[in-house]
């Protein structure tokens, strides 16, 4: 088992308890939510850098290598929840913009490109985990074509 290896705020463990050498996110702030889709992990929180690269509260990571994905969607505040739905992810948190677009506390992002969709529920108060059922409703009850 590996000992004395630093992993700041986000780490991957092998089933045998070892830490894979290349996987070191070194987040500079809290990681409050994770979602997995395919070979990617989506992390959200209060961090502004991952592996010394600016990521601003949300990041797409390769789940095998930990490398930052092909996009980083900039949010104007922390991300508290991420839910994956087919080809999109829903973000919720204390942000007021995503990708330069006004989005109060909830947004839908296209996984393949990181583009922000037109979907804008315009929540009026800061997201807390107790609002998770709302995000789950959006994820499962509304067809993607309506958003």
PDB file of C-alpha atoms in Angstrom, residues 3 10 59:
ATOM      1  CA  UNK A   3       2.053   5.717   2.133  1.00  0.00           C
ATOM      2  CA  UNK A  10      -9.769  14.530  -4.753  1.00  0.00           C
ATOM      3  CA  UNK A  59     -14.172  20.197 -14.425  1.00  0.00           C
TER       4      UNK A  59
END
